[in-house]
Coordinates of C-alpha atoms in Angstrom, one line a residue:
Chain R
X1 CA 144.6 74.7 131.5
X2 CA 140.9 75.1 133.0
X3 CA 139.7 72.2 135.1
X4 CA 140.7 68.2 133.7
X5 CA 138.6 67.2 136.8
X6 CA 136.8 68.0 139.8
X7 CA 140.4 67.8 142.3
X8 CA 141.5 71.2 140.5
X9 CA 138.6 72.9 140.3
X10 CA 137.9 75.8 142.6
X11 CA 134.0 74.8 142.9
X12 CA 131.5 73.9 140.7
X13 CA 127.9 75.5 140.6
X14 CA 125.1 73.0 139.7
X15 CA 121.6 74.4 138.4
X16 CA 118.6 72.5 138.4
X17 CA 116.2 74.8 136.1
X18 CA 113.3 72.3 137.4
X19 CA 113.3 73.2 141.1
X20 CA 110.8 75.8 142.0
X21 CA 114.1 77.8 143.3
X22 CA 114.5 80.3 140.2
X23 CA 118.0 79.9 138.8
X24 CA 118.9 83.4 139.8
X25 CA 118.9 82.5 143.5
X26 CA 120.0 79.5 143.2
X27 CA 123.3 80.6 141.6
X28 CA 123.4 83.4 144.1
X29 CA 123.0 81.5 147.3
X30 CA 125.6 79.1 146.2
X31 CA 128.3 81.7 144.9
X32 CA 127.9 83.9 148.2
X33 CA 128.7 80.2 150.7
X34 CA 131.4 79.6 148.7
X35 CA 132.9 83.0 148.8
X36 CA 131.9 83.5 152.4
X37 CA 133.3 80.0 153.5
X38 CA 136.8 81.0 152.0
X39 CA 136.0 78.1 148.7
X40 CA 136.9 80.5 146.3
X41 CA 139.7 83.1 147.8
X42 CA 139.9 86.7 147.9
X43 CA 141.3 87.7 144.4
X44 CA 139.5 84.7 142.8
X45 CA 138.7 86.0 139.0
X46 CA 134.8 84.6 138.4
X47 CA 134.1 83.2 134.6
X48 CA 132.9 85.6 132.1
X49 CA 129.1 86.0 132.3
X50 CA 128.6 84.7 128.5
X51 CA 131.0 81.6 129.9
X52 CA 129.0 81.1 132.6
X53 CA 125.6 80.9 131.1
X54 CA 126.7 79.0 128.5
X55 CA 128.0 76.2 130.8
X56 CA 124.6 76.5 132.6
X57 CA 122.6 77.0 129.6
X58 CA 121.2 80.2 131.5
X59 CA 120.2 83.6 129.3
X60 CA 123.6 86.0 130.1
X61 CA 121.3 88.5 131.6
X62 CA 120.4 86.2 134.3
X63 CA 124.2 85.5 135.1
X64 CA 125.0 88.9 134.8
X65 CA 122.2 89.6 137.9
X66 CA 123.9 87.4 140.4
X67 CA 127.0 89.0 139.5
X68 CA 125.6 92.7 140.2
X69 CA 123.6 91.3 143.5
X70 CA 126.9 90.2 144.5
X71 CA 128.4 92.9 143.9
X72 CA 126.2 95.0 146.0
X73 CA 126.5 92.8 149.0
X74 CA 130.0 93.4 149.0
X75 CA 131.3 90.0 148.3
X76 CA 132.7 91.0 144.7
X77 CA 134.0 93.4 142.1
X78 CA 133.4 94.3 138.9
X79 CA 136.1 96.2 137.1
X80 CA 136.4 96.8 132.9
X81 CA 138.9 94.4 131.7
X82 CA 139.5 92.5 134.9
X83 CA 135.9 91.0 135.1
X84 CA 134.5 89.6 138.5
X85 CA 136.7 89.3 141.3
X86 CA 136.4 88.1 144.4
X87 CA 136.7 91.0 146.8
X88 CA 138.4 91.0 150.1
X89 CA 136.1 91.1 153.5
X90 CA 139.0 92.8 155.5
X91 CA 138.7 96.2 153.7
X92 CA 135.6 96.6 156.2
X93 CA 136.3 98.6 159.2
X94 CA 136.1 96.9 162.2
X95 CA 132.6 98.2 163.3
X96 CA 131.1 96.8 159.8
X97 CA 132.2 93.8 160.8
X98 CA 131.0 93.5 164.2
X99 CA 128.1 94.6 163.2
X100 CA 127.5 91.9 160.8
X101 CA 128.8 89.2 162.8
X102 CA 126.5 90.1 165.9
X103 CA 123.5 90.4 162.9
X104 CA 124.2 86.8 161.9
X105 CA 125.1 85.6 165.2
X106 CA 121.5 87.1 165.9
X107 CA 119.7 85.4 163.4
X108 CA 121.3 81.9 164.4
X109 CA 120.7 81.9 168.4
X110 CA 116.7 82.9 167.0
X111 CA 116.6 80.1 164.6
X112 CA 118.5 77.3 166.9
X113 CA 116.1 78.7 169.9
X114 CA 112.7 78.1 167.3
X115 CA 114.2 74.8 167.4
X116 CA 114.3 74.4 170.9
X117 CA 117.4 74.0 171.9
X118 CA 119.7 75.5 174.0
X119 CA 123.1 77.7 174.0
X120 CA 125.6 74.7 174.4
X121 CA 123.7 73.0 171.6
X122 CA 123.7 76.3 169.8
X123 CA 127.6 76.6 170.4
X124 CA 128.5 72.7 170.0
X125 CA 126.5 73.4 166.0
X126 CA 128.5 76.4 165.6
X127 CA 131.8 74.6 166.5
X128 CA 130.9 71.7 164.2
X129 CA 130.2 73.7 161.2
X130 CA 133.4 76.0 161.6
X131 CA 135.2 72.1 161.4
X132 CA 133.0 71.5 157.9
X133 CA 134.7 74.7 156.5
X134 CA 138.1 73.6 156.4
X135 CA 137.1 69.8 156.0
X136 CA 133.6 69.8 153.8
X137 CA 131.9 66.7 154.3
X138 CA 131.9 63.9 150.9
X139 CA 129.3 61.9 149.4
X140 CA 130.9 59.3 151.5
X141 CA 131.0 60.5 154.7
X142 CA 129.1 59.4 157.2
X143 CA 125.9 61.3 157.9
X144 CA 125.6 62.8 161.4
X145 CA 123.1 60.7 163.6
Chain G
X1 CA 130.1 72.8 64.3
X2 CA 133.1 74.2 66.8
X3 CA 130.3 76.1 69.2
X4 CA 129.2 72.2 69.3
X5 CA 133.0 70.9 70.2
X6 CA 133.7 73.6 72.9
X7 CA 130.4 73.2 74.4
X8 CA 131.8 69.4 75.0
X9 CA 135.1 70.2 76.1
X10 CA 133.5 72.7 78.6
X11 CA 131.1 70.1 79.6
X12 CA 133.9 67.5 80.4
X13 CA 136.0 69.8 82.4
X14 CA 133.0 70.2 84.4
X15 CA 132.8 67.0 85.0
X16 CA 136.5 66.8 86.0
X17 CA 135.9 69.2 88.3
X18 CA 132.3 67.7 90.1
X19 CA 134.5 64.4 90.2
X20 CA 137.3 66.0 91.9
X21 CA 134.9 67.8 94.0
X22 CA 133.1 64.5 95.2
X23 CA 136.3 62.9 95.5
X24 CA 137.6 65.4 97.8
X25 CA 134.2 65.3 100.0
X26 CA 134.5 61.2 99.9
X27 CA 136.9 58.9 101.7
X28 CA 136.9 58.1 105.6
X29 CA 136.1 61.3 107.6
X30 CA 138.4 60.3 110.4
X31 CA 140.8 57.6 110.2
X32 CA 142.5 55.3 113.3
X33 CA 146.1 57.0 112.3
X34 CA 144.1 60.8 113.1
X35 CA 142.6 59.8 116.4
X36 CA 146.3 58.3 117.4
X37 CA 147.6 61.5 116.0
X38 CA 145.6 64.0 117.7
X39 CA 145.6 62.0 121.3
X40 CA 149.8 61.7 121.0
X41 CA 149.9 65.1 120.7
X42 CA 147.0 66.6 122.6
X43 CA 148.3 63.9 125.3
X44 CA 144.8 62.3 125.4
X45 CA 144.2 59.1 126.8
X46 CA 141.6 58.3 124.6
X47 CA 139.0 55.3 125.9
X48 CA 135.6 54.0 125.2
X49 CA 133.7 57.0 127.3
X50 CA 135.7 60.0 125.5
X51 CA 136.3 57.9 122.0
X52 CA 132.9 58.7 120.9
X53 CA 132.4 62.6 121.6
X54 CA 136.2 62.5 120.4
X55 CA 135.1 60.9 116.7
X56 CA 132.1 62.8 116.1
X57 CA 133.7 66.2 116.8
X58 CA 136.9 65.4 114.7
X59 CA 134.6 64.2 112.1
X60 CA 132.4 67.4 111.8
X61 CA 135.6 69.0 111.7
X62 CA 137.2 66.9 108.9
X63 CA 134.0 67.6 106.7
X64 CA 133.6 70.8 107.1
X65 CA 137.6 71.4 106.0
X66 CA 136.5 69.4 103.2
X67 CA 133.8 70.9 102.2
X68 CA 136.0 74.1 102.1
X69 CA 139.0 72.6 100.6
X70 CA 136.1 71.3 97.7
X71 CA 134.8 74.6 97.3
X72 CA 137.7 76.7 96.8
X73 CA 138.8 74.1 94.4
X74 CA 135.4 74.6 92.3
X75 CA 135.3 78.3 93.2
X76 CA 138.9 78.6 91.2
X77 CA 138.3 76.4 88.8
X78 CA 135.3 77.5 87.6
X79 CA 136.7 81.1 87.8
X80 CA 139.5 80.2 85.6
X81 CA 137.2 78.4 83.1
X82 CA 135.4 81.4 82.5
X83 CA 138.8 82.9 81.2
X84 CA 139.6 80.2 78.7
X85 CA 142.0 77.6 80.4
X86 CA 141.4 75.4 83.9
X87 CA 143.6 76.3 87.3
X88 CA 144.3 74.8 90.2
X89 CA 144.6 77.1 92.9
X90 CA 146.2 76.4 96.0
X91 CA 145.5 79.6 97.8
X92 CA 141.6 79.3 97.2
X93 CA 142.1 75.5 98.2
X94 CA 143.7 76.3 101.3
X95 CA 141.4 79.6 101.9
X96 CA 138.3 77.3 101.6
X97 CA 139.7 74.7 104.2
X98 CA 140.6 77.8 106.9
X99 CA 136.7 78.8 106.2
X100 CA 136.0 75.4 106.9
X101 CA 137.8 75.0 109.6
X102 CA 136.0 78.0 110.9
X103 CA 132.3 77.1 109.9
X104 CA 133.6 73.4 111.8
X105 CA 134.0 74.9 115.0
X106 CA 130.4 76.5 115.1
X107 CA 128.6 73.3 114.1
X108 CA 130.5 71.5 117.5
X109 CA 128.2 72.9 120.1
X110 CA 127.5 70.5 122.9
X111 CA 124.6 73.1 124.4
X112 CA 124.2 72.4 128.2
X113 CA 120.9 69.6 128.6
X114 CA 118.3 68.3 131.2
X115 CA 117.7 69.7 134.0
X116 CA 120.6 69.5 136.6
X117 CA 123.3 71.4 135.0
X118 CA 126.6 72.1 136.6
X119 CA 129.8 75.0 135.8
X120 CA 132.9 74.9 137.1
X121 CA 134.4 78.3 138.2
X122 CA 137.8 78.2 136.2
X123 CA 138.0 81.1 133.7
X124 CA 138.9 79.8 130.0
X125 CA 140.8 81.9 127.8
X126 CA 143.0 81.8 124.6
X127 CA 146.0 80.7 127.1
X128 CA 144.1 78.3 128.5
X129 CA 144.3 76.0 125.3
X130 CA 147.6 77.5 123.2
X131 CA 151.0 77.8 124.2
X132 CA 152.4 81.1 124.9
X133 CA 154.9 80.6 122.2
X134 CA 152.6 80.1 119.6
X135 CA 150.3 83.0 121.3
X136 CA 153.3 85.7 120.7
X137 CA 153.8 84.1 116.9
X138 CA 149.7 84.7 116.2
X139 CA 150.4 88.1 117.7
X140 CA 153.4 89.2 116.3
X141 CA 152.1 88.1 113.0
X142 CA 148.9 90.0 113.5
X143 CA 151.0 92.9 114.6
X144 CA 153.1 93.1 111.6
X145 CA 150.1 92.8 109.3
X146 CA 148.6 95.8 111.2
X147 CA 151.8 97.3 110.8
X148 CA 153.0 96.7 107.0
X149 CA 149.4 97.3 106.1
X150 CA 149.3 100.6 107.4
X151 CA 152.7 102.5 106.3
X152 CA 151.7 100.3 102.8
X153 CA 148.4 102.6 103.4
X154 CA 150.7 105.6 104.1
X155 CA 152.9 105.0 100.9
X156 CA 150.1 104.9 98.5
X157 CA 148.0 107.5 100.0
X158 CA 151.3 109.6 99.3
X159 CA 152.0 108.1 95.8
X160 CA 148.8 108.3 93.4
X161 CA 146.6 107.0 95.9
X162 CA 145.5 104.1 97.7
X163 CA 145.4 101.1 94.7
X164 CA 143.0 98.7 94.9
X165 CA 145.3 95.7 95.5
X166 CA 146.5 97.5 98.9
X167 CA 142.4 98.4 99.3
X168 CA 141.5 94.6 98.9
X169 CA 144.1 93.3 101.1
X170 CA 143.3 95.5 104.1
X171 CA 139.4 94.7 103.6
X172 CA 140.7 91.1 103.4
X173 CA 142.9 91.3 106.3
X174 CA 140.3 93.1 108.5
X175 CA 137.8 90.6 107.4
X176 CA 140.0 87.6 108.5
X177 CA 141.3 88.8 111.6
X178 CA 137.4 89.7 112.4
X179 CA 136.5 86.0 111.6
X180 CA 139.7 84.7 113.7
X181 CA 138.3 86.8 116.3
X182 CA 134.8 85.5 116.4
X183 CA 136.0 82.0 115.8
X184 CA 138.5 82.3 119.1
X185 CA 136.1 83.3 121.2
X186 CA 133.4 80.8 120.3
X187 CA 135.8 78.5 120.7
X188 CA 136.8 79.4 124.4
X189 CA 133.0 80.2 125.3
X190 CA 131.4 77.8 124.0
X191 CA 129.6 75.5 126.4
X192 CA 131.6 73.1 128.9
X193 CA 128.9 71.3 131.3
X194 CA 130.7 69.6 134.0
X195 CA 131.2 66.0 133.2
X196 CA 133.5 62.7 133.7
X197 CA 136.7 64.0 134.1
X198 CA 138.0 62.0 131.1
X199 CA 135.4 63.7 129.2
X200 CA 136.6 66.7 130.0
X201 CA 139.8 66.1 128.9
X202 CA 138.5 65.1 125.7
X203 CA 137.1 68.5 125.3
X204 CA 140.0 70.9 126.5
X205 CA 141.9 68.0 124.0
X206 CA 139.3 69.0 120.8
X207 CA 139.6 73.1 121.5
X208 CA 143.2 73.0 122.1
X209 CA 143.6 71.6 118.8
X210 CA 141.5 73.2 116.9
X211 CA 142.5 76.9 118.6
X212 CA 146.1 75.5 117.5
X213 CA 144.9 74.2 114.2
X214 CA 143.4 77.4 113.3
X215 CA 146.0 80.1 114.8
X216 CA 148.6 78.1 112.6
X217 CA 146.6 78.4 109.4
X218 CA 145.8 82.2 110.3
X219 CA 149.8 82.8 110.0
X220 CA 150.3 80.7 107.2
X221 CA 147.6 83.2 105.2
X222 CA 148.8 86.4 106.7
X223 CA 152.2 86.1 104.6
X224 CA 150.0 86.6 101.4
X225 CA 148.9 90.1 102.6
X226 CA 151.9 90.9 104.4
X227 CA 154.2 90.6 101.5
X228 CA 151.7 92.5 99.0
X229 CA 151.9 94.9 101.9
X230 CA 155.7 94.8 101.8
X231 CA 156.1 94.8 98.6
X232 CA 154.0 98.1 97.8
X233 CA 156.6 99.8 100.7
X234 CA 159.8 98.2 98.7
X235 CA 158.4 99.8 95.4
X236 CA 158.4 103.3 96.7
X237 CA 161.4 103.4 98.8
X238 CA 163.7 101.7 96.0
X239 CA 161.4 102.0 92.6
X240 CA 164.3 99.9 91.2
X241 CA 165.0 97.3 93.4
X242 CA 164.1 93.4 92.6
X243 CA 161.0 93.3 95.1
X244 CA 160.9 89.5 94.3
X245 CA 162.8 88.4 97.5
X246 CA 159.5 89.5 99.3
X247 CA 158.5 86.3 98.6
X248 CA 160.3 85.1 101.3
X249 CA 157.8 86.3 103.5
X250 CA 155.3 84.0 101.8
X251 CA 157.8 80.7 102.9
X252 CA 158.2 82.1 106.2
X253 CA 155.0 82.8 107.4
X254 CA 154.0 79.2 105.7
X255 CA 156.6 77.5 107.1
X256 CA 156.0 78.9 110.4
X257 CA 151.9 78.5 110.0
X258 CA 152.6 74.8 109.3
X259 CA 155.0 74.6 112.7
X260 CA 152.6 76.2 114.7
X261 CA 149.7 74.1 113.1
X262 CA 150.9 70.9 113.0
X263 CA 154.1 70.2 114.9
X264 CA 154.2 72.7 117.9
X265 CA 153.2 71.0 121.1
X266 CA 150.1 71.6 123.4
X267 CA 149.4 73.2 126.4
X268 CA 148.2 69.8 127.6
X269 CA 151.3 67.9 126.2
X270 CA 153.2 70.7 128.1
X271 CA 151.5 70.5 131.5
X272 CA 151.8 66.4 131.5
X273 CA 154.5 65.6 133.2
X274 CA 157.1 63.5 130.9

């Protein structure tokens, strides 16, 4: 049965074709978090392109770009037959992925320093949003002061 | 003097048939005991949010099947009149409600709107809205059409050549399972914006019947192919055998079609638990 409601569902992509964000990225940027914060799991079969764009009302062609820009970032696969799947991160070998982590890790401590603040701040941030991961905030929760 | 008569007879059954035509497309396009029907089985709560998407699509459904029912009806009749005497037809009746029922499902289309639009991430497919049971009877059925169609093919390519009554059920069949092809598909793809869940429901509710609905009817019309098919193979392996019990086939697959179509359960009924 697909989703009665929002509890089953595995996420759920909203597209708002007035924001000056093109729909493209905005469907990208939002299918890479939730792959990359573990929403949707490795092995996770994506919805058809046609599906997809008809939910959204989007042209196919434009669906079918996230799926190939995501599929050269590594994050899924495409295979005839078996659509888009969510592809594992842990077929990287271990200098990939130090690599990467030490890139990001990079770009953060610049942005958090632009901000200027320091390392615990920088570190105290990190630590609260590795907690949102595993415990995404609600509409109702309070907003941090 | 008799051209005169005729010509009034004629015109009379013509205008049986317009006013069993309009009587067919009259009446109440969806009745209190449907909506009950259709929520007991699809397991639908049905309330005032879901009631109304619920009514419309069950009523451009209804027409349509109608409207098809109608047509084959006149398409018959009319086809017998030109031959001297006035038919009803059941097959063309019940061929022009499966195109209905068909044409129906591509008039529902509740295209994504404004401006915020959301998707949920859950694949739909064909077992998404039928049970696996009725699944393996659509395929098996489909199988042994492919199957009986083509050693039929085989027998009268050996024999004097393919006849046209095996020629025009394979186009037929071909052409059907094309149409039940198109028609499944557009059924699972076709739009599903995020919305209240009980709205939701409603919808998986509508294309679960309708998928249901319309894999039913498919079997029920296969057993007209399948036992020319079978009885084309009977005539060449035992030229004097009584190929009349083919028409068991017929019963089957219509009994069966009807099952499937009307009493089977749902996938929904199925995953609520009792």
């Amino acid at each position: 049965m697909p989703n009665t409601g929002d509890a089953e569902s595995p996420g759920v992509l909203e597209v708002d074709t007035a924001s000056p964000v093109p729909a493209y990225e905005q469907l990208r940027s939002q299918l890479s978090d939730m792959i990359l914060s573990g929403t949707l799991a490795e092995g996770h079969r994506l919805p058809p392109i046609r599906q997809l764009a008809a939910d959204l009302g989007l042209a196919p062609g434009t669906v079918a770009r996230v799926y190939s820009g995501l599929e050269a970032a590594g994050l899924v696969t495409s295979r005839v037959r078996h659509g888009t799947v969510v592809a594992s991160g842990r077929g990287e070998s271990r200098d990939v992925i130090q690599r990467r982590s030490a890139e990001a890790a990079r770009e953060f401590a610049l942005a958090v320093r632009r901000l200027g603040l320091g390392l615990d701040d920088a570190l105290d941030a990190v630590s609260r949003g590795w907690s949102s991961l595993d415990h995404p905030p609600t509409r109702d929760s309070p907003k941090p002061a | 003097m008799r051209f005169l008569a005729n010509l009034v007879l004629w015109g009379l059954v013509g205008v049986a048939v317009l006013v069993a035509f309009l009587a067919i497309l009259n009446g109440k396009l969806v009745t209190r005991a449907w909506v009950s029907r259709f929520a007991s089985r699809q397991a639908l709560a049905v309330n005032p949010v879901n009631g109304v998407p619920v009514v419309r699509a069950l009523a451009v459904i209804n027409r349509w099947r109608r409207f098809g029912l109608a047509s084959g009806f006149v398409l018959a009749a009319l086809w017998s009149l030109q031959e001297g005497r006035l038919d009803f037809n059941f097959t063309a009746m019940f061929l022009g409600w499966f195109v209905g029922s068909l044409v129906a499902e591509w008039r529902i289309n509740p295209a994504a709107s404004g401006t915020r639009r959301r998707a949920d991430l859950n694949r739909r497919t064909l077992a998404s809205y039928v049970t696996a049971g009725n699944r393996i009877l659509l395929g098996a059925t489909l199988l042994a059409l492919a199957g009986f169609g083509a050693w039929a093919g085989v027998v009268a390519l050996g024999d004097a050549g393919v006849s046209r009554d095996w020629l025009g059920w394979a186009l037929t069949s071909a052409l059907g399972a094309s149409a039940l092809w198109a028609v499944t598909r557009r059924i699972v793809n076709r739009p599903r914006p995020v919305a209240a869940s009980d709205l939701m429901e409603a919808d998986d509710a509508l294309r679960g019947q309708s998928l249901t609905v319309i894999a039913g009817s498919a079997i029920a019309l296969a057993g007209l192919p399948l036992t020319s098919f079978v009885a084309e193979i009977a005539t060449h392996l035992a030229p004097k055998a009584d190929a009349s019990a083919t028409v068991l086939i017929m019963l089957v697959a219509l009994a069966l079609g009807w099952h499937v179509a009307s009493r089977s359960a749902s996938v929904r009924a199925q995953a609520t638990p009792a």
